[in-house]
Tab-separated table of C-alpha atoms and ligand atoms in Angstrom:
chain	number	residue	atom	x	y	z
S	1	UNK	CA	0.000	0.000	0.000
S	2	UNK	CA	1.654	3.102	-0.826
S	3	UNK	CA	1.476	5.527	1.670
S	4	UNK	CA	1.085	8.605	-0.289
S	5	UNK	CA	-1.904	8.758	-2.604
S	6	UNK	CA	-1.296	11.543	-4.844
S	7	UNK	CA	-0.519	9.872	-7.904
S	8	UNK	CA	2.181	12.335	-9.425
S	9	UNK	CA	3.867	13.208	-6.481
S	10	UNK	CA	7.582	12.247	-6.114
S	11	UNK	CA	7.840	9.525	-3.553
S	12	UNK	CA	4.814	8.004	-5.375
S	13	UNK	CA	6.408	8.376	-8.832
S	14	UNK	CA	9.529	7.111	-6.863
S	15	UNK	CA	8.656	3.901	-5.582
S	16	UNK	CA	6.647	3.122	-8.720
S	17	UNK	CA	9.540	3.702	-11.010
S	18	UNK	CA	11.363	1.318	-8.346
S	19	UNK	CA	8.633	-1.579	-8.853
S	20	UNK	CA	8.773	-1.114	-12.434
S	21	UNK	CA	12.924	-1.913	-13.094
S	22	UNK	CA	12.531	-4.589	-10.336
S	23	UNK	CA	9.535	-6.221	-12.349
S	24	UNK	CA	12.520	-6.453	-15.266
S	25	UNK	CA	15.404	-7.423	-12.960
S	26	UNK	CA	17.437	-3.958	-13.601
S	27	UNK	CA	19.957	-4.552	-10.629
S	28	UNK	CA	20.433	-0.533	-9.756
S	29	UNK	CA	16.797	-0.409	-9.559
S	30	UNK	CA	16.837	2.425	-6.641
S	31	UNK	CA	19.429	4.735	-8.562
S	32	UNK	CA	18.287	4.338	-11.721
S	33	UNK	CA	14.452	5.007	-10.872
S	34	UNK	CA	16.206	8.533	-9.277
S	35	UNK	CA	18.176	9.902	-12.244
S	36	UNK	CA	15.177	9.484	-14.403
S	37	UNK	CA	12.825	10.930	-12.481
S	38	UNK	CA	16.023	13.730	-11.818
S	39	UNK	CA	15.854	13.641	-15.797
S	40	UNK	CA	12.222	13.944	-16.128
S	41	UNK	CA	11.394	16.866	-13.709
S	42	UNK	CA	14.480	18.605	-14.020
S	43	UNK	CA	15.045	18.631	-10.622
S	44	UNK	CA	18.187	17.406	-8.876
S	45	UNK	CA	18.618	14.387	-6.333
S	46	UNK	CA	18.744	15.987	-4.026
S	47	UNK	CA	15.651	17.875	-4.645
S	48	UNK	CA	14.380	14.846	-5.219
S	49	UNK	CA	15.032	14.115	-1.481
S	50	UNK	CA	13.718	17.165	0.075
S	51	UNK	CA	10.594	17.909	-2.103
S	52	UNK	CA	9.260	14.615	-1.788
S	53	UNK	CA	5.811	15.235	-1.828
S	54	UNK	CA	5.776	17.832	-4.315
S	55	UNK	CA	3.829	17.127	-7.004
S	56	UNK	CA	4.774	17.001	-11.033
S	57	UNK	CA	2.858	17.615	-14.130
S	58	UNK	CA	1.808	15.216	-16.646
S	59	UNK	CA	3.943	16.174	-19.249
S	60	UNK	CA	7.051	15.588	-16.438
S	61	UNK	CA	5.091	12.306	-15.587
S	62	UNK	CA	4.874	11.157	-18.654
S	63	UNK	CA	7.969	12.006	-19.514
S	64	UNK	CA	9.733	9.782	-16.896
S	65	UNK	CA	7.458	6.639	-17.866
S	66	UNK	CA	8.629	6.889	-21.216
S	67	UNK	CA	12.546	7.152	-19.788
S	68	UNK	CA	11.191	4.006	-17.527
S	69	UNK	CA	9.932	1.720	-20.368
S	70	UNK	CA	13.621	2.817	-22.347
S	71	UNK	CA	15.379	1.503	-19.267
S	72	UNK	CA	13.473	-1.794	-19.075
S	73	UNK	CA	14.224	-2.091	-22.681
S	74	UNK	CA	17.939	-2.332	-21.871
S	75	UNK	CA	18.907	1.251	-23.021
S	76	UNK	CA	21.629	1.893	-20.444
S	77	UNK	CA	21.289	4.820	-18.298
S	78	UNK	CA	24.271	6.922	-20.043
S	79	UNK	CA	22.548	6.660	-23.305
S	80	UNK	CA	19.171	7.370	-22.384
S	81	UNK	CA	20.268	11.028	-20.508
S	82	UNK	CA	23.436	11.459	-23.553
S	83	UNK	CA	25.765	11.876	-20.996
S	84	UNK	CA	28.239	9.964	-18.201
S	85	UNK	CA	30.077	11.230	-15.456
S	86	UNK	CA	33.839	10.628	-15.169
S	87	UNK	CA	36.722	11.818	-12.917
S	88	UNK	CA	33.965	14.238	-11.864
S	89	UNK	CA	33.488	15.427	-15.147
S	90	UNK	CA	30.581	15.181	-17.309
S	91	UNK	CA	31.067	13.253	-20.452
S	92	UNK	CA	28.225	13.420	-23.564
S	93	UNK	CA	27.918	10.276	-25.131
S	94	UNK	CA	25.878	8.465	-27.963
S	95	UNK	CA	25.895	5.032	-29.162
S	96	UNK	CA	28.633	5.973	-31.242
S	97	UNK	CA	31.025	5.657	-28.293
S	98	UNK	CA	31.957	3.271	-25.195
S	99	UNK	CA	30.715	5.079	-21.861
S	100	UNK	CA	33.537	5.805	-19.894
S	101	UNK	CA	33.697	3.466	-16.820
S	102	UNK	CA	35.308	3.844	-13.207
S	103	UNK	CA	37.639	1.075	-14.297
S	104	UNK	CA	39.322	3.787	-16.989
S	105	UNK	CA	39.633	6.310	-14.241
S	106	UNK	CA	42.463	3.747	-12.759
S	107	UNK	CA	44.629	4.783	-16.379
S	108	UNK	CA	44.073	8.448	-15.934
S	109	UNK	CA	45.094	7.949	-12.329
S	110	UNK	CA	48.663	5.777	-13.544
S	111	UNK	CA	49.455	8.058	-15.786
S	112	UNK	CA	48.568	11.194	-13.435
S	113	UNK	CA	51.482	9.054	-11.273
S	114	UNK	CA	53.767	9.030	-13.930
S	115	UNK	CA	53.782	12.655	-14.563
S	116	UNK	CA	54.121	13.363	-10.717
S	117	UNK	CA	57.010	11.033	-10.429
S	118	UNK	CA	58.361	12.033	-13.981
S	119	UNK	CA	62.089	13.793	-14.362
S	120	UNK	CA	60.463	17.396	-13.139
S	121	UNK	CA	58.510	16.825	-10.721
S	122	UNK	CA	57.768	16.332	-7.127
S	123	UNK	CA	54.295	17.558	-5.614
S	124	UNK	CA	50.574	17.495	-7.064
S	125	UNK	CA	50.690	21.463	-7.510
S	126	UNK	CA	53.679	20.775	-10.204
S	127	UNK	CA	50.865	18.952	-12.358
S	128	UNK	CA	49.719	22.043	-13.613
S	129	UNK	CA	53.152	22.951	-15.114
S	130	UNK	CA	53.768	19.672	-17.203
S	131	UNK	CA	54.321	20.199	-20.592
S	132	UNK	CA	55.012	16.830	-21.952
S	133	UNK	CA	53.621	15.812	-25.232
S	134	UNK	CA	50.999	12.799	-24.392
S	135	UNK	CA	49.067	10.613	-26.809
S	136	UNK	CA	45.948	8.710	-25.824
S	137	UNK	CA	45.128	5.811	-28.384
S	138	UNK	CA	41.208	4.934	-28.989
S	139	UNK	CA	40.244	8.075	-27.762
S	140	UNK	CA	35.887	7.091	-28.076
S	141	UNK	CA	34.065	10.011	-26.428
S	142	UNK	CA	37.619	11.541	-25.279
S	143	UNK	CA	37.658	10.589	-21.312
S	144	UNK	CA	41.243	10.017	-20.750
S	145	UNK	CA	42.320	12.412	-23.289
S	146	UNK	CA	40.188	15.488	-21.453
S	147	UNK	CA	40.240	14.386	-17.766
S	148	UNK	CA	44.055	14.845	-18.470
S	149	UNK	CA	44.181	17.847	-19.813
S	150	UNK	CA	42.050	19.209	-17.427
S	151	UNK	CA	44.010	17.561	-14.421
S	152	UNK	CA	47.536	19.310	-16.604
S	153	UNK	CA	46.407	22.159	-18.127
S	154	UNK	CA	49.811	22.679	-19.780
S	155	UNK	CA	50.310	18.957	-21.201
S	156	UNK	CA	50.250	18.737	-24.847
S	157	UNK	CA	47.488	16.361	-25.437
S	158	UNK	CA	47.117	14.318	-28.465
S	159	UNK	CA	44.256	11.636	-29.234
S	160	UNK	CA	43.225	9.441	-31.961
S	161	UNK	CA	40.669	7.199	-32.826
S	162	UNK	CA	39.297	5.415	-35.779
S	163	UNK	CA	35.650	6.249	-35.779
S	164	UNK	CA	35.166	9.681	-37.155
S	165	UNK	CA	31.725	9.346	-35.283
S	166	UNK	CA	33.663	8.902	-31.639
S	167	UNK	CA	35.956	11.792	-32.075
S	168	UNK	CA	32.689	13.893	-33.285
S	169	UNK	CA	31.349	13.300	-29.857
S	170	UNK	CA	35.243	13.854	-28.374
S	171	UNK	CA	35.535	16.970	-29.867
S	172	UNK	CA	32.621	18.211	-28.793
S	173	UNK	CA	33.075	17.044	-24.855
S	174	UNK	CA	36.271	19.065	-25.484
S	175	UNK	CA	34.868	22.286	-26.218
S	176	UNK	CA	32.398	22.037	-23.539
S	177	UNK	CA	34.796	20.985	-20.766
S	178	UNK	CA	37.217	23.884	-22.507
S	179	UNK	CA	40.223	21.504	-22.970
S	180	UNK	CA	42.538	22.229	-26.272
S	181	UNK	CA	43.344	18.423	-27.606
S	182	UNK	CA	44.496	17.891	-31.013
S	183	UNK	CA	42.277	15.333	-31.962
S	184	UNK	CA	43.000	12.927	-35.188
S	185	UNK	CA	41.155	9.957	-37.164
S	186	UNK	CA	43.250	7.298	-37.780
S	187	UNK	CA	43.993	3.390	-36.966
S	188	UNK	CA	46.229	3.606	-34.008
S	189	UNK	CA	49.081	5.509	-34.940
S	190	UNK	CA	48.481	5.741	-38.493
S	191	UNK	CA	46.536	9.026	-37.268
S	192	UNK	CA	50.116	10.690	-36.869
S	193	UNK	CA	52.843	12.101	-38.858
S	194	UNK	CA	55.719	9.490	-38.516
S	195	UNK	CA	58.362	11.636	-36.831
S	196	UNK	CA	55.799	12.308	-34.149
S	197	UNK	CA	56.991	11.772	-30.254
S	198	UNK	CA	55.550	11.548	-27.186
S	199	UNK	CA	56.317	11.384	-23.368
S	200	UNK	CA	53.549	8.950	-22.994
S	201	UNK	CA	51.614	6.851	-24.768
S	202	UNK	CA	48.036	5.794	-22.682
S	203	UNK	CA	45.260	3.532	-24.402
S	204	UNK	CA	42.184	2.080	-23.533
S	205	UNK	CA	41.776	-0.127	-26.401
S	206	UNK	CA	38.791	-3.242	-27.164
S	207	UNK	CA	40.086	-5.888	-25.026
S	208	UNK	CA	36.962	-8.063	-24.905
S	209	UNK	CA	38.047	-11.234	-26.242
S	210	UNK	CA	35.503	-11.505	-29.443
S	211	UNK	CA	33.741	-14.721	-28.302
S	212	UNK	CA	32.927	-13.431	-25.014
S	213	UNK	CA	31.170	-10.260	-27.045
S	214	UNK	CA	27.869	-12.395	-26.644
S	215	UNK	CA	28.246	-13.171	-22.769
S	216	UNK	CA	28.119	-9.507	-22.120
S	217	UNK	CA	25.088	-7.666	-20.890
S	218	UNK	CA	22.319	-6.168	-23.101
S	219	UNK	CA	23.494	-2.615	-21.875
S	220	UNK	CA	27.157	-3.246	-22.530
S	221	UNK	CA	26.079	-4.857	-26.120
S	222	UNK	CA	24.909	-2.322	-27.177
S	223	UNK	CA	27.623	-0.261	-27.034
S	224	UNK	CA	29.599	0.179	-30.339
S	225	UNK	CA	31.347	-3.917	-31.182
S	226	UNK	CA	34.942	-1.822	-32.538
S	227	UNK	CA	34.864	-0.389	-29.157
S	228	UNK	CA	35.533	-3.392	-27.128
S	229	UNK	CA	36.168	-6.472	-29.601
S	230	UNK	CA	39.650	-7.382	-28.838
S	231	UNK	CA	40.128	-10.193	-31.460
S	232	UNK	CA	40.210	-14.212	-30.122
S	233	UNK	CA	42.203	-13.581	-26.989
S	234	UNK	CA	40.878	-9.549	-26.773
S	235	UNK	CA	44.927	-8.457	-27.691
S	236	UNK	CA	44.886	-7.968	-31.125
S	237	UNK	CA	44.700	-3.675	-30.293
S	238	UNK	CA	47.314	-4.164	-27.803
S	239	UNK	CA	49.790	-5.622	-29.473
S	240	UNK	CA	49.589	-3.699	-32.090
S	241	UNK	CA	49.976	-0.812	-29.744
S	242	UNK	CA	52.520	-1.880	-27.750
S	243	UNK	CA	55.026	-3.559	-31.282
S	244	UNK	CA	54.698	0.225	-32.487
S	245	UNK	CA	54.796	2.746	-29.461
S	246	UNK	CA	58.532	2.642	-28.682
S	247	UNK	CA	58.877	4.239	-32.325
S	248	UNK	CA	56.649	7.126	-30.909
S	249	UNK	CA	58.045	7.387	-27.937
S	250	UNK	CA	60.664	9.545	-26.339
S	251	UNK	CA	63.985	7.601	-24.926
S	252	UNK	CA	62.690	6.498	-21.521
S	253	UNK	CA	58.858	7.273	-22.433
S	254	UNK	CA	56.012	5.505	-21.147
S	255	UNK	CA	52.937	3.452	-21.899
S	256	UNK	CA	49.759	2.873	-19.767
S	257	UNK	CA	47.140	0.297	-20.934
S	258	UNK	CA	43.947	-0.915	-19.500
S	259	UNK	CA	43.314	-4.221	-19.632
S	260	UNK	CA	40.981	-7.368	-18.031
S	261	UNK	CA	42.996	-8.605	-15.116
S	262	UNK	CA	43.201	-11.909	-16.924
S	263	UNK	CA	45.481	-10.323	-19.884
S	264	UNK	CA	48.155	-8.759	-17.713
S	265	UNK	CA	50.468	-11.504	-17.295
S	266	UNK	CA	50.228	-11.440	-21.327
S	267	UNK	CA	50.499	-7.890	-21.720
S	268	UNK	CA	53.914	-7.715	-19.179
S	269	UNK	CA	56.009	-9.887	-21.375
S	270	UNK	CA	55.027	-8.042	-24.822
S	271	UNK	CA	55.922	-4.733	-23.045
S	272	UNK	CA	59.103	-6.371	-22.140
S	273	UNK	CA	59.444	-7.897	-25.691
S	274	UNK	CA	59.210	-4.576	-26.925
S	275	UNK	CA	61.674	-2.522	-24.698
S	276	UNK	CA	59.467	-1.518	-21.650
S	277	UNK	CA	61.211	-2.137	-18.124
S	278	UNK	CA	59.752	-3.785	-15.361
S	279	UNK	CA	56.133	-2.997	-15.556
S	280	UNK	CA	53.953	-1.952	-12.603
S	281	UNK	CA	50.208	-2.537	-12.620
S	282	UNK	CA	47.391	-0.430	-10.943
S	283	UNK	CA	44.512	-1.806	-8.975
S	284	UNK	CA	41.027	-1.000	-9.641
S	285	UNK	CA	38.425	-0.789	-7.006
S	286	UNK	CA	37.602	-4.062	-6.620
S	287	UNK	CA	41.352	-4.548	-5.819
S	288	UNK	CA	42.243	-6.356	-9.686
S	289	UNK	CA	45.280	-5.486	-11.767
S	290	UNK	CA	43.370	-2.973	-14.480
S	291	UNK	CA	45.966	-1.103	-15.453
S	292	UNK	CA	49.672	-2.018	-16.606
S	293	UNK	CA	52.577	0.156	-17.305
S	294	UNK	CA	55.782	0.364	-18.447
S	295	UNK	CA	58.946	2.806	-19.200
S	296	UNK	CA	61.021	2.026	-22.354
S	297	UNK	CA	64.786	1.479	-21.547
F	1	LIG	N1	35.834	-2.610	-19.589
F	1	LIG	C1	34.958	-2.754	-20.709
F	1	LIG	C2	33.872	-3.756	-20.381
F	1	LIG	O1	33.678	-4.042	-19.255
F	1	LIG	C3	35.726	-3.103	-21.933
F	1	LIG	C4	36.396	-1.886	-22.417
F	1	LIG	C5	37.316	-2.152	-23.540
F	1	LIG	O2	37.229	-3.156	-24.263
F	1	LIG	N2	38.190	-1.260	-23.710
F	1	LIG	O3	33.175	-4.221	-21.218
């Protein structure tokens, strides 16, 4: 029995929203429920919270039951409000491009570490100053590229992709977040000019092994297949990427990849095939190796 009986108010529309994802086993039920109804009556969460009883129009009713049915559809939440936050950022995005994850937030954070432990620097506030020439690989909607620049405001920030599409959507997250990134279309590195160089090359390439395309979820499916198929064992990108970097790299640059935990092992003896030292691998939050990287020697 719900205990509020006014049919369009915002606990009401709350809990019914709630009932409806449950009734088509969408996990973040709760959450999602809230940033439609957020979406829908323009209000934020937390006004969501406070105003409670206040009631909403039909058109902002209807409105939310339409972002509702969407959801049980197995639209993901990022695509149905075109946009995704990352590294406290927000990030447009289309189907034209992966959604940045939390995972990718471990790179930015490596190579962040890099730069702070790099030849010039010591402290955080020394970020701002670094000039180095960077180049992030498979760019898609531009998160590591931008959450970089915006982190360095100084760095020289380079990013490529293949799907004209993507970098449409980059470019534009890079105007609106007011971060200057030379963006280029390309495969991999045949985006650049050959004598190019950088300090550090960071990638987020497909690494989803391509039979396990099919075991993923509807939301995650429906994200663009370039984007994350990886080839049989999800390295094909990789490789390629790490055979070719040390001949756009500086003496003694870097190179950060993400990866699945299951591919570092892999992934640390063709960076030391190719020249990389030692590599070192970063944790995401659930405490697996995401992130592996490497310093040419
Ligand atoms: N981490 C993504 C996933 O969970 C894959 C991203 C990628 O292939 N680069 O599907």
């Amino acid at each position: 029995m719900l205990q509020n009986t006014k049919s369009n108010c915002i606990e009401d529309l709350l809990i019914k929203g709630k009932r409806i994802l449950v009734s088509k086993n969408v996990s973040s039920h709760a959450l999602d429920a809230a940033l439609l109804l957020a979406e829908a009556s323009g209000f934020s969460r937390e006004k969501l919270i406070t105003h409670n009883d206040y009631e909403l129009s039909e058109v902002q009713r209807r409105h939310y039951f339409e972002l509702l049915e969407r959801r049980c559809r197995g639209e993901s939440i990022a695509y149905i409000l075109g946009r995704k936050e990352f590294f406290g950022l927000n990030f447009t995005v289309t189907p034209a491009v992966l959604t940045p994850r939390p995972d990718t937030e471990i790179l930015v954070e490596a190579v962040l570490s890099i730069l702070r432990s790099g030849p010039v620097l010591s402290d955080c506030a020394a970020l701002r100053n670094v000039s180095f020439p960077v180049l992030d690989l498979c760019t898609g909607c531009g998160p590591v590229a931008i959450a970089l620049k915006h982190k360095c405001p100084a760095l020289e920030v380079w990013a490529t992709d293949v799907s004209e599409e993507a970098l449409a959507v980059a470019r534009k997250n890079a105007e609106t977040l007011d971060c200057g990134i030379a963006f280029l279309q390309g495969d991999l590195f045949d985006a650049l000019e050959k004598r190019s160089r950088f300090f550090l090359i960071a990638a987020n390439a497909p690494y989803v092994p391509s039979g396990e395309i099919d075991l993923l979820s509807p939301e995650v499916k429906a994200e663009p297949r370039i984007a994350l198929d990886g080839g049989v064992d999800g390295l094909d990108l990789i490789r390629r990427i790490i055979v070719k970097a040390p001949l756009y790299l500086d003496k003694n640059g870097y190179i950060a990849l993400e990866a699945d935990p299951s591919q570092m092992e892999t992934i640390a003896i063709l960076m030391k095939d190719s020249g990389f030292s030692e590599p070192v691998m970063y944790q995401d939050l659930a405490g697996y190796n995401r992130v592996i990287a490497g310093k040419l020697s």
